[in-house]
Amino acid sequence: MLVLDDVTVRYGDRPAVDGISLDVADHELVSVLGPSGSGKSTLLRAVAGLQPVGGGRVLLGGRDLAGVPAHRRGVGLMFQDQQLFPHRDVGGNVSFGLRMHGAPRAAARERVTELLALVGLPGAERRSVGALSGGEQQRVALARALAPSPQLLMLDEPLGQLDRSLRERLVVELRQLFGRLGTTVLAVTHDQGEAFALADRVVVMRDGRIAQSGTPVEVWERPADEFVARFLGFANVVRATVRGAEAATPWGRVGVAAPGPEGERSLLIRPAGVRVRPAGTGLDCAVAGRTFRGEHVLLTLRPDTGPELESSVALRGAPEVGDRVGAEFDPSEVVVLGG
Ligand code: ADP
């Protein structure tokens, strides 16, 4: 439905988006994820028609969007820098796009009622936007973006301003809502939790290019390379020599369950795969840090040889900082990375 074909966008000489090709299917929810400055917003702005494309093509429903102005592209936008209109009430904000597109007043009013119910703000038409909470304002912005029934909805850090618990709740609601409406969504976020919870597919960007594209499970289980693994927050990444089902690492020999590429490689050991044993078993370590993470505890282990290791253990019976422990590795949590 949306096709980006080798799209490049430059500011001056510098490409912020560097030859990106990406297909988004009808009804698909795609999250573009990446560190600040990796080109996510620029990509979205190029699709929206707010930023000229320097090379390549953008097609929506088979139509080349070159030369089509933003308001004629049939895309809905919910961008951070697009504030609600403070002098219009909630209804006036939601109906804005409809009126612009020439919808009759009565039809627009009906649509606004329907949309406010949809985003969980039934009957809020006459409320002033200044009196709404942050979460309510986001819902109004969403209703406004959905009002003209866009072919494609684009969200830029849609929940960026909200606190964590509200964000986690809204993201679930959004996913359900988009599923019900059959909306195709291209969302941009720097928050991996949000991206993974919202999307059918995650696209990780690095320096204007796609570092990895896959389902949340694929990307989480098999990060493409060290950059993606570290971006997802994995710390146990080292160079290793892989041969068959075994890798020589700075922590000694580690079993590898999934056969993959051999030779000099980056190796990831997920924290759940670093098993804590009584001192004297496996790799000798001191517990250097201990962070409470709700259902589990994240330990920082300082081995006698090799760099520090993160280990995720159950809260009950977790060792204390300063304890001596052994570490063993679970081959099923070891991933040989590309690059
Ligand atoms: P992200 O959304 O991932 O944070 P952006 O798309 O905003 O990344 O920016 C990508 C790169 O383009 C960055 O290096 C940024 O500094 C640069 N950039 C963004 N907007 C402009 C602009 N208006 N003029 C010049 N450079 C820009």
Tab-separated table of N, CA and C in Angstrom, residues 26-182:
chain	number	residue	atom	x	y	z
A	26	ASP	N	-1.381	-3.072	3.411
A	26	ASP	CA	-2.682	-2.604	3.862
A	26	ASP	C	-2.962	-3.156	5.260
A	27	HIS	N	-3.429	-2.324	6.167
A	27	HIS	CA	-3.774	-2.689	7.554
A	27	HIS	C	-2.565	-3.003	8.424
A	28	GLU	N	-1.373	-2.820	7.903
A	28	GLU	CA	-0.196	-3.158	8.706
A	28	GLU	C	0.160	-2.002	9.653
A	29	LEU	N	0.650	-2.357	10.839
A	29	LEU	CA	1.138	-1.355	11.786
A	29	LEU	C	2.658	-1.463	11.834
A	30	VAL	N	3.322	-0.432	11.342
A	30	VAL	CA	4.782	-0.464	11.292
A	30	VAL	C	5.338	0.637	12.201
A	31	SER	N	6.260	0.258	13.069
A	31	SER	CA	6.942	1.232	13.917
A	31	SER	C	8.364	1.412	13.444
A	32	VAL	N	8.733	2.655	13.226
A	32	VAL	CA	10.118	2.968	12.889
A	32	VAL	C	10.792	3.414	14.181
A	33	LEU	N	11.890	2.740	14.497
A	33	LEU	CA	12.534	2.903	15.785
A	33	LEU	C	13.993	3.246	15.529
A	34	GLY	N	14.572	4.030	16.403
A	34	GLY	CA	15.988	4.326	16.225
A	34	GLY	C	16.406	5.440	17.150
A	35	PRO	N	17.709	5.596	17.346
A	35	PRO	CA	18.165	6.667	18.224
A	35	PRO	C	17.848	8.029	17.632
A	36	SER	N	17.922	9.041	18.451
A	36	SER	CA	17.684	10.398	18.019
A	36	SER	C	18.685	10.755	16.908
A	37	GLY	N	18.179	11.365	15.844
A	37	GLY	CA	19.059	11.770	14.741
A	37	GLY	C	19.239	10.704	13.672
A	38	SER	N	18.560	9.555	13.804
A	38	SER	CA	18.759	8.478	12.824
A	38	SER	C	17.916	8.683	11.560
A	39	GLY	N	17.050	9.708	11.554
A	39	GLY	CA	16.318	10.040	10.330
A	39	GLY	C	14.856	9.642	10.341
A	40	LYS	N	14.331	9.243	11.497
A	40	LYS	CA	12.950	8.766	11.584
A	40	LYS	C	11.945	9.849	11.188
A	41	SER	N	12.072	11.014	11.805
A	41	SER	CA	11.104	12.085	11.526
A	41	SER	C	11.210	12.540	10.086
A	42	THR	N	12.416	12.611	9.583
A	42	THR	CA	12.617	13.038	8.202
A	42	THR	C	11.910	12.078	7.250
A	43	LEU	N	12.009	10.791	7.536
A	43	LEU	CA	11.348	9.782	6.705
A	43	LEU	C	9.831	10.025	6.681
A	44	LEU	N	9.281	10.256	7.867
A	44	LEU	CA	7.847	10.479	7.974
A	44	LEU	C	7.427	11.751	7.244
A	45	ARG	N	8.230	12.791	7.425
A	45	ARG	CA	7.910	14.074	6.797
A	45	ARG	C	7.977	13.965	5.271
A	46	ALA	N	8.882	13.128	4.789
A	46	ALA	CA	8.993	12.939	3.335
A	46	ALA	C	7.738	12.238	2.805
A	47	VAL	N	7.253	11.234	3.532
A	47	VAL	CA	6.040	10.527	3.099
A	47	VAL	C	4.835	11.471	3.166
A	48	ALA	N	4.832	12.325	4.190
A	48	ALA	CA	3.708	13.257	4.357
A	48	ALA	C	3.726	14.366	3.322
A	49	GLY	N	4.874	14.567	2.673
A	49	GLY	CA	4.972	15.663	1.703
A	49	GLY	C	5.403	16.962	2.349
A	50	LEU	N	5.947	16.873	3.561
A	50	LEU	CA	6.391	18.073	4.272
A	50	LEU	C	7.886	18.319	4.060
A	51	GLN	N	8.532	17.376	3.412
A	51	GLN	CA	9.974	17.483	3.179
A	51	GLN	C	10.240	16.945	1.778
A	52	PRO	N	10.906	17.725	0.919
A	52	PRO	CA	11.114	17.241	-0.450
A	52	PRO	C	12.025	16.015	-0.497
A	53	VAL	N	11.683	15.095	-1.378
A	53	VAL	CA	12.477	13.880	-1.562
A	53	VAL	C	13.566	14.175	-2.587
A	54	GLY	N	14.816	13.838	-2.219
A	54	GLY	CA	15.949	14.139	-3.095
A	54	GLY	C	16.234	13.041	-4.103
A	55	GLY	N	15.714	11.846	-3.844
A	55	GLY	CA	15.941	10.734	-4.766
A	55	GLY	C	15.012	9.598	-4.432
A	56	GLY	N	14.664	8.782	-5.420
A	56	GLY	CA	13.767	7.658	-5.188
A	56	GLY	C	12.307	8.067	-5.291
A	57	ARG	N	11.411	7.122	-4.992
A	57	ARG	CA	9.983	7.369	-5.162
A	57	ARG	C	9.193	6.969	-3.924
A	58	VAL	N	8.089	7.682	-3.692
A	58	VAL	CA	7.129	7.312	-2.645
A	58	VAL	C	5.808	7.043	-3.348
A	59	LEU	N	5.269	5.836	-3.177
A	59	LEU	CA	3.982	5.485	-3.789
A	59	LEU	C	2.981	5.115	-2.707
A	60	LEU	N	1.753	5.607	-2.873
A	60	LEU	CA	0.688	5.261	-1.939
A	60	LEU	C	-0.472	4.701	-2.747
A	61	GLY	N	-0.823	3.459	-2.465
A	61	GLY	CA	-1.877	2.806	-3.228
A	61	GLY	C	-1.555	2.808	-4.716
A	62	GLY	N	-0.292	2.680	-5.070
A	62	GLY	CA	0.120	2.610	-6.467
A	62	GLY	C	0.352	3.956	-7.124
A	63	ARG	N	0.001	5.041	-6.394
A	63	ARG	CA	0.132	6.369	-6.994
A	63	ARG	C	1.456	7.007	-6.571
A	64	ASP	N	2.210	7.498	-7.512
A	64	ASP	CA	3.463	8.197	-7.203
A	64	ASP	C	3.106	9.557	-6.597
A	65	LEU	N	3.657	9.828	-5.409
A	65	LEU	CA	3.280	11.051	-4.699
A	65	LEU	C	4.124	12.269	-5.077
A	66	ALA	N	5.057	12.087	-6.010
A	66	ALA	CA	5.893	13.218	-6.424
A	66	ALA	C	4.998	14.350	-6.902
A	67	GLY	N	5.196	15.521	-6.354
A	67	GLY	CA	4.428	16.688	-6.781
A	67	GLY	C	3.044	16.795	-6.161
A	68	VAL	N	2.629	15.771	-5.372
A	68	VAL	CA	1.309	15.847	-4.712
A	68	VAL	C	1.494	16.579	-3.383
A	69	PRO	N	0.781	17.707	-3.181
A	69	PRO	CA	0.975	18.452	-1.936
A	69	PRO	C	0.460	17.661	-0.723
A	70	ALA	N	0.984	18.012	0.443
A	70	ALA	CA	0.711	17.264	1.680
A	70	ALA	C	-0.789	17.020	1.897
A	71	HIS	N	-1.606	18.068	1.719
A	71	HIS	CA	-3.030	17.931	2.074
A	71	HIS	C	-3.810	17.097	1.055
A	72	ARG	N	-3.173	16.737	-0.056
A	72	ARG	CA	-3.871	15.896	-1.033
A	72	ARG	C	-3.349	14.462	-1.047
A	73	ARG	N	-2.529	14.101	-0.073
A	73	ARG	CA	-1.914	12.775	-0.099
A	73	ARG	C	-2.780	11.685	0.537
A	74	GLY	N	-3.807	12.083	1.248
A	74	GLY	CA	-4.660	11.071	1.888
A	74	GLY	C	-3.984	10.406	3.075
A	75	VAL	N	-3.058	11.150	3.717
A	75	VAL	CA	-2.428	10.616	4.915
A	75	VAL	C	-2.830	11.469	6.115
A	76	GLY	N	-3.033	10.805	7.238
A	76	GLY	CA	-3.352	11.511	8.475
A	76	GLY	C	-2.082	11.655	9.286
A	77	LEU	N	-1.913	12.809	9.906
A	77	LEU	CA	-0.683	13.061	10.651
A	77	LEU	C	-0.981	13.346	12.103
A	78	MET	N	-0.188	12.760	12.966
A	78	MET	CA	-0.249	13.140	14.366
A	78	MET	C	1.200	13.360	14.767
A	79	PHE	N	1.614	14.611	14.657
A	79	PHE	CA	3.014	14.949	14.898
A	79	PHE	C	3.128	15.720	16.201
A	80	GLN	N	4.287	15.580	16.813
A	80	GLN	CA	4.535	16.256	18.086
A	80	GLN	C	4.426	17.765	17.972
A	81	ASP	N	4.916	18.287	16.839
A	81	ASP	CA	4.946	19.744	16.746
A	81	ASP	C	3.621	20.326	16.246
A	82	GLN	N	2.646	19.447	16.029
A	82	GLN	CA	1.334	19.952	15.629
A	82	GLN	C	0.413	19.994	16.824
A	83	GLN	N	0.450	21.106	17.529
A	83	GLN	CA	-0.368	21.269	18.728
A	83	GLN	C	-1.840	21.361	18.344
A	84	LEU	N	-2.678	21.132	19.337
A	84	LEU	CA	-4.105	21.387	19.140
A	84	LEU	C	-4.298	22.898	19.057
A	85	PHE	N	-5.393	23.318	18.424
A	85	PHE	CA	-5.685	24.750	18.338
A	85	PHE	C	-6.273	25.184	19.674
A	86	PRO	N	-5.579	26.047	20.417
A	86	PRO	CA	-6.014	26.362	21.784
A	86	PRO	C	-7.329	27.135	21.830
A	87	HIS	N	-7.653	27.851	20.727
A	87	HIS	CA	-8.858	28.687	20.783
A	87	HIS	C	-10.106	27.971	20.292
A	88	ARG	N	-9.930	26.731	19.818
A	88	ARG	CA	-11.095	25.958	19.411
A	88	ARG	C	-11.384	24.936	20.494
A	89	ASP	N	-12.623	24.565	20.636
A	89	ASP	CA	-12.950	23.518	21.605
A	89	ASP	C	-12.594	22.158	20.987
A	90	VAL	N	-12.856	21.090	21.742
A	90	VAL	CA	-12.481	19.751	21.291
A	90	VAL	C	-13.130	19.431	19.942
A	91	GLY	N	-14.429	19.716	19.842
A	91	GLY	CA	-15.149	19.443	18.593
A	91	GLY	C	-14.554	20.217	17.422
A	92	GLY	N	-14.194	21.483	17.666
A	92	GLY	CA	-13.622	22.332	16.625
A	92	GLY	C	-12.276	21.799	16.158
A	93	ASN	N	-11.524	21.242	17.096
A	93	ASN	CA	-10.235	20.656	16.731
A	93	ASN	C	-10.410	19.418	15.874
A	94	VAL	N	-11.336	18.550	16.290
A	94	VAL	CA	-11.498	17.275	15.576
A	94	VAL	C	-12.091	17.504	14.187
A	95	SER	N	-12.985	18.489	14.076
A	95	SER	CA	-13.672	18.699	12.794
A	95	SER	C	-12.849	19.539	11.824
A	96	PHE	N	-11.705	20.053	12.300
A	96	PHE	CA	-10.930	20.989	11.477
A	96	PHE	C	-10.640	20.461	10.068
A	97	GLY	N	-10.088	19.234	10.009
A	97	GLY	CA	-9.730	18.663	8.709
A	97	GLY	C	-10.954	18.387	7.852
A	98	LEU	N	-12.034	17.979	8.508
A	98	LEU	CA	-13.267	17.668	7.772
A	98	LEU	C	-13.808	18.918	7.095
A	99	ARG	N	-13.830	20.021	7.845
A	99	ARG	CA	-14.345	21.272	7.302
A	99	ARG	C	-13.448	21.751	6.162
A	100	MET	N	-12.114	21.549	6.349
A	100	MET	CA	-11.170	21.936	5.294
A	100	MET	C	-11.447	21.180	4.006
A	101	HIS	N	-11.858	19.895	4.187
A	101	HIS	CA	-12.145	19.086	3.008
A	101	HIS	C	-13.574	19.301	2.506
A	102	GLY	N	-14.268	20.270	3.107
A	102	GLY	CA	-15.564	20.669	2.594
A	102	GLY	C	-16.726	19.809	3.063
A	103	ALA	N	-16.552	19.086	4.168
A	103	ALA	CA	-17.662	18.272	4.680
A	103	ALA	C	-18.775	19.193	5.180
A	104	PRO	N	-20.052	18.865	4.881
A	104	PRO	CA	-21.148	19.679	5.401
A	104	PRO	C	-21.151	19.659	6.934
A	105	ARG	N	-21.656	20.732	7.529
A	105	ARG	CA	-21.590	20.907	8.976
A	105	ARG	C	-22.220	19.742	9.739
A	106	ALA	N	-23.379	19.298	9.315
A	106	ALA	CA	-24.087	18.240	10.051
A	106	ALA	C	-23.326	16.921	9.987
A	107	ALA	N	-22.791	16.615	8.802
A	107	ALA	CA	-22.029	15.373	8.641
A	107	ALA	C	-20.771	15.426	9.498
A	108	ALA	N	-20.140	16.596	9.528
A	108	ALA	CA	-18.916	16.755	10.322
A	108	ALA	C	-19.237	16.543	11.804
A	109	ARG	N	-20.370	17.101	12.233
A	109	ARG	CA	-20.748	16.994	13.648
A	109	ARG	C	-20.954	15.525	14.024
A	110	GLU	N	-21.599	14.802	13.154
A	110	GLU	CA	-21.859	13.385	13.398
A	110	GLU	C	-20.552	12.589	13.489
A	111	ARG	N	-19.649	12.901	12.584
A	111	ARG	CA	-18.352	12.215	12.547
A	111	ARG	C	-17.546	12.513	13.823
A	112	VAL	N	-17.617	13.747	14.288
A	112	VAL	CA	-16.890	14.141	15.501
A	112	VAL	C	-17.416	13.344	16.698
A	113	THR	N	-18.731	13.219	16.789
A	113	THR	CA	-19.345	12.454	17.881
A	113	THR	C	-18.833	11.018	17.863
A	114	GLU	N	-18.813	10.452	16.666
A	114	GLU	CA	-18.374	9.069	16.494
A	114	GLU	C	-16.894	8.915	16.889
A	115	LEU	N	-16.067	9.863	16.450
A	115	LEU	CA	-14.627	9.769	16.716
A	115	LEU	C	-14.300	9.956	18.188
A	116	LEU	N	-15.024	10.878	18.837
A	116	LEU	CA	-14.745	11.103	20.255
A	116	LEU	C	-15.120	9.862	21.067
A	117	ALA	N	-16.170	9.192	20.648
A	117	ALA	CA	-16.535	7.932	21.324
A	117	ALA	C	-15.434	6.895	21.095
A	118	LEU	N	-14.937	6.875	19.879
A	118	LEU	CA	-13.908	5.908	19.496
A	118	LEU	C	-12.630	6.061	20.327
A	119	VAL	N	-12.224	7.293	20.595
A	119	VAL	CA	-10.979	7.511	21.338
A	119	VAL	C	-11.216	7.622	22.853
A	120	GLY	N	-12.431	7.301	23.254
A	120	GLY	CA	-12.702	7.257	24.696
A	120	GLY	C	-13.002	8.602	25.319
A	121	LEU	N	-13.491	9.555	24.517
A	121	LEU	CA	-13.878	10.862	25.062
A	121	LEU	C	-15.296	11.225	24.615
A	122	PRO	N	-16.261	10.338	24.868
A	122	PRO	CA	-17.603	10.629	24.358
A	122	PRO	C	-18.161	11.900	24.983
A	123	GLY	N	-18.792	12.706	24.147
A	123	GLY	CA	-19.473	13.901	24.638
A	123	GLY	C	-18.551	15.054	24.993
A	124	ALA	N	-17.287	15.000	24.580
A	124	ALA	CA	-16.328	16.039	24.982
A	124	ALA	C	-16.299	17.228	24.020
A	125	GLU	N	-17.250	17.288	23.069
A	125	GLU	CA	-17.204	18.299	22.000
A	125	GLU	C	-16.970	19.729	22.497
A	126	ARG	N	-17.663	20.111	23.540
A	126	ARG	CA	-17.629	21.515	23.947
A	126	ARG	C	-16.539	21.822	24.954
A	127	ARG	N	-15.763	20.817	25.340
A	127	ARG	CA	-14.716	21.088	26.335
A	127	ARG	C	-13.587	21.898	25.706
A	128	SER	N	-12.952	22.728	26.536
A	128	SER	CA	-11.834	23.522	26.052
A	128	SER	C	-10.571	22.658	26.087
A	129	VAL	N	-9.736	22.741	25.052
A	129	VAL	CA	-8.572	21.850	25.016
A	129	VAL	C	-7.578	22.188	26.125
A	130	GLY	N	-7.598	23.449	26.585
A	130	GLY	CA	-6.697	23.851	27.663
A	130	GLY	C	-6.996	23.131	28.969
A	131	ALA	N	-8.225	22.658	29.116
A	131	ALA	CA	-8.626	22.021	30.370
A	131	ALA	C	-8.452	20.503	30.326
A	132	LEU	N	-7.836	19.995	29.264
A	132	LEU	CA	-7.676	18.540	29.149
A	132	LEU	C	-6.320	18.097	29.703
A	133	SER	N	-6.272	16.871	30.191
A	133	SER	CA	-4.988	16.312	30.623
A	133	SER	C	-4.160	15.964	29.388
A	134	GLY	N	-2.886	15.671	29.587
A	134	GLY	CA	-2.011	15.307	28.472
A	134	GLY	C	-2.541	14.131	27.674
A	135	GLY	N	-3.022	13.123	28.384
A	135	GLY	CA	-3.540	11.928	27.715
A	135	GLY	C	-4.785	12.235	26.906
A	136	GLU	N	-5.643	13.102	27.464
A	136	GLU	CA	-6.871	13.481	26.742
A	136	GLU	C	-6.535	14.291	25.490
A	137	GLN	N	-5.533	15.151	25.617
A	137	GLN	CA	-5.125	15.942	24.442
A	137	GLN	C	-4.616	15.031	23.322
A	138	GLN	N	-3.869	13.976	23.715
A	138	GLN	CA	-3.365	13.026	22.706
A	138	GLN	C	-4.533	12.331	22.003
A	139	ARG	N	-5.561	12.029	22.775
A	139	ARG	CA	-6.731	11.366	22.183
A	139	ARG	C	-7.434	12.294	21.195
A	140	VAL	N	-7.512	13.581	21.560
A	140	VAL	CA	-8.142	14.548	20.658
A	140	VAL	C	-7.305	14.670	19.367
A	141	ALA	N	-5.982	14.718	19.542
A	141	ALA	CA	-5.101	14.812	18.364
A	141	ALA	C	-5.279	13.584	17.476
A	142	LEU	N	-5.457	12.431	18.108
A	142	LEU	CA	-5.662	11.200	17.342
A	142	LEU	C	-7.002	11.247	16.598
A	143	ALA	N	-8.036	11.698	17.290
A	143	ALA	CA	-9.352	11.807	16.650
A	143	ALA	C	-9.276	12.772	15.468
A	144	ARG	N	-8.539	13.859	15.644
A	144	ARG	CA	-8.398	14.843	14.563
A	144	ARG	C	-7.701	14.210	13.348
A	145	ALA	N	-6.654	13.405	13.629
A	145	ALA	CA	-5.914	12.780	12.522
A	145	ALA	C	-6.767	11.725	11.813
A	146	LEU	N	-7.625	11.036	12.581
A	146	LEU	CA	-8.454	9.972	12.003
A	146	LEU	C	-9.682	10.505	11.278
A	147	ALA	N	-10.056	11.760	11.557
A	147	ALA	CA	-11.337	12.292	11.085
A	147	ALA	C	-11.562	12.145	9.581
A	148	PRO	N	-10.597	12.506	8.749
A	148	PRO	CA	-10.856	12.379	7.299
A	148	PRO	C	-10.694	10.956	6.751
A	149	SER	N	-10.666	9.933	7.632
A	149	SER	CA	-10.482	8.527	7.222
A	149	SER	C	-9.287	8.368	6.280
A	150	PRO	N	-8.098	8.713	6.753
A	150	PRO	CA	-6.927	8.649	5.875
A	150	PRO	C	-6.599	7.214	5.481
A	151	GLN	N	-6.017	7.049	4.292
A	151	GLN	CA	-5.547	5.732	3.849
A	151	GLN	C	-4.435	5.253	4.756
A	152	LEU	N	-3.646	6.214	5.191
A	152	LEU	CA	-2.463	5.913	5.982
A	152	LEU	C	-2.398	6.922	7.117
A	153	LEU	N	-2.164	6.417	8.315
A	153	LEU	CA	-2.024	7.302	9.465
A	153	LEU	C	-0.564	7.299	9.894
A	154	MET	N	0.002	8.480	10.038
A	154	MET	CA	1.406	8.560	10.443
A	154	MET	C	1.514	9.263	11.793
A	155	LEU	N	2.230	8.611	12.672
A	155	LEU	CA	2.359	9.113	14.032
A	155	LEU	C	3.827	9.355	14.342
A	156	ASP	N	4.136	10.558	14.840
A	156	ASP	CA	5.515	10.856	15.221
A	156	ASP	C	5.571	10.978	16.736
A	157	GLU	N	6.215	10.037	17.386
A	157	GLU	CA	6.300	10.008	18.849
A	157	GLU	C	4.933	10.313	19.447
A	158	PRO	N	3.920	9.520	19.083
A	158	PRO	CA	2.552	9.899	19.441
A	158	PRO	C	2.335	10.006	20.944
A	159	LEU	N	3.073	9.236	21.712
A	159	LEU	CA	2.830	9.222	23.145
A	159	LEU	C	4.020	9.767	23.922
A	160	GLY	N	4.882	10.484	23.186
A	160	GLY	CA	6.157	10.939	23.754
A	160	GLY	C	6.038	11.763	25.020
A	161	GLN	N	4.976	12.563	25.120
A	161	GLN	CA	4.886	13.501	26.253
A	161	GLN	C	4.264	12.876	27.492
A	162	LEU	N	3.779	11.664	27.352
A	162	LEU	CA	2.970	11.113	28.451
A	162	LEU	C	3.808	10.291	29.418
A	163	ASP	N	3.299	10.149	30.637
A	163	ASP	CA	4.054	9.341	31.587
A	163	ASP	C	3.865	7.857	31.269
A	164	ARG	N	4.761	7.055	31.825
A	164	ARG	CA	4.901	5.669	31.385
A	164	ARG	C	3.624	4.837	31.496
A	165	SER	N	2.934	4.949	32.620
A	165	SER	CA	1.784	4.057	32.812
A	165	SER	C	0.670	4.386	31.813
A	166	LEU	N	0.482	5.687	31.581
A	166	LEU	CA	-0.542	6.110	30.622
A	166	LEU	C	-0.142	5.667	29.211
A	167	ARG	N	1.147	5.786	28.918
A	167	ARG	CA	1.651	5.393	27.611
A	167	ARG	C	1.413	3.911	27.363
A	168	GLU	N	1.719	3.117	28.382
A	168	GLU	CA	1.562	1.670	28.220
A	168	GLU	C	0.100	1.292	28.002
A	169	ARG	N	-0.788	2.023	28.665
A	169	ARG	CA	-2.207	1.720	28.498
A	169	ARG	C	-2.693	2.172	27.116
A	170	LEU	N	-2.303	3.393	26.736
A	170	LEU	CA	-2.757	3.942	25.453
A	170	LEU	C	-2.258	3.127	24.273
A	171	VAL	N	-1.053	2.598	24.392
A	171	VAL	CA	-0.483	1.863	23.276
A	171	VAL	C	-1.306	0.594	23.005
A	172	VAL	N	-1.770	-0.031	24.060
A	172	VAL	CA	-2.620	-1.212	23.909
A	172	VAL	C	-3.949	-0.811	23.270
A	173	GLU	N	-4.506	0.297	23.757
A	173	GLU	CA	-5.773	0.786	23.191
A	173	GLU	C	-5.618	1.130	21.712
A	174	LEU	N	-4.504	1.786	21.391
A	174	LEU	CA	-4.274	2.185	20.002
A	174	LEU	C	-4.211	0.971	19.099
A	175	ARG	N	-3.487	-0.038	19.545
A	175	ARG	CA	-3.338	-1.242	18.734
A	175	ARG	C	-4.715	-1.866	18.460
A	176	GLN	N	-5.524	-1.931	19.508
A	176	GLN	CA	-6.871	-2.494	19.340
A	176	GLN	C	-7.702	-1.631	18.393
A	177	LEU	N	-7.606	-0.325	18.600
A	177	LEU	CA	-8.388	0.612	17.785
A	177	LEU	C	-8.004	0.501	16.307
A	178	PHE	N	-6.710	0.487	16.021
A	178	PHE	CA	-6.261	0.413	14.632
A	178	PHE	C	-6.661	-0.926	14.017
A	179	GLY	N	-6.619	-1.972	14.823
A	179	GLY	CA	-7.039	-3.283	14.341
A	179	GLY	C	-8.503	-3.267	13.932
A	180	ARG	N	-9.323	-2.632	14.782
A	180	ARG	CA	-10.761	-2.557	14.520
A	180	ARG	C	-11.060	-1.733	13.278
A	181	LEU	N	-10.357	-0.609	13.150
A	181	LEU	CA	-10.615	0.291	12.023
A	181	LEU	C	-9.951	-0.183	10.744
A	182	GLY	N	-8.982	-1.099	10.873
A	182	GLY	CA	-8.224	-1.520	9.702
A	182	GLY	C	-7.302	-0.435	9.191
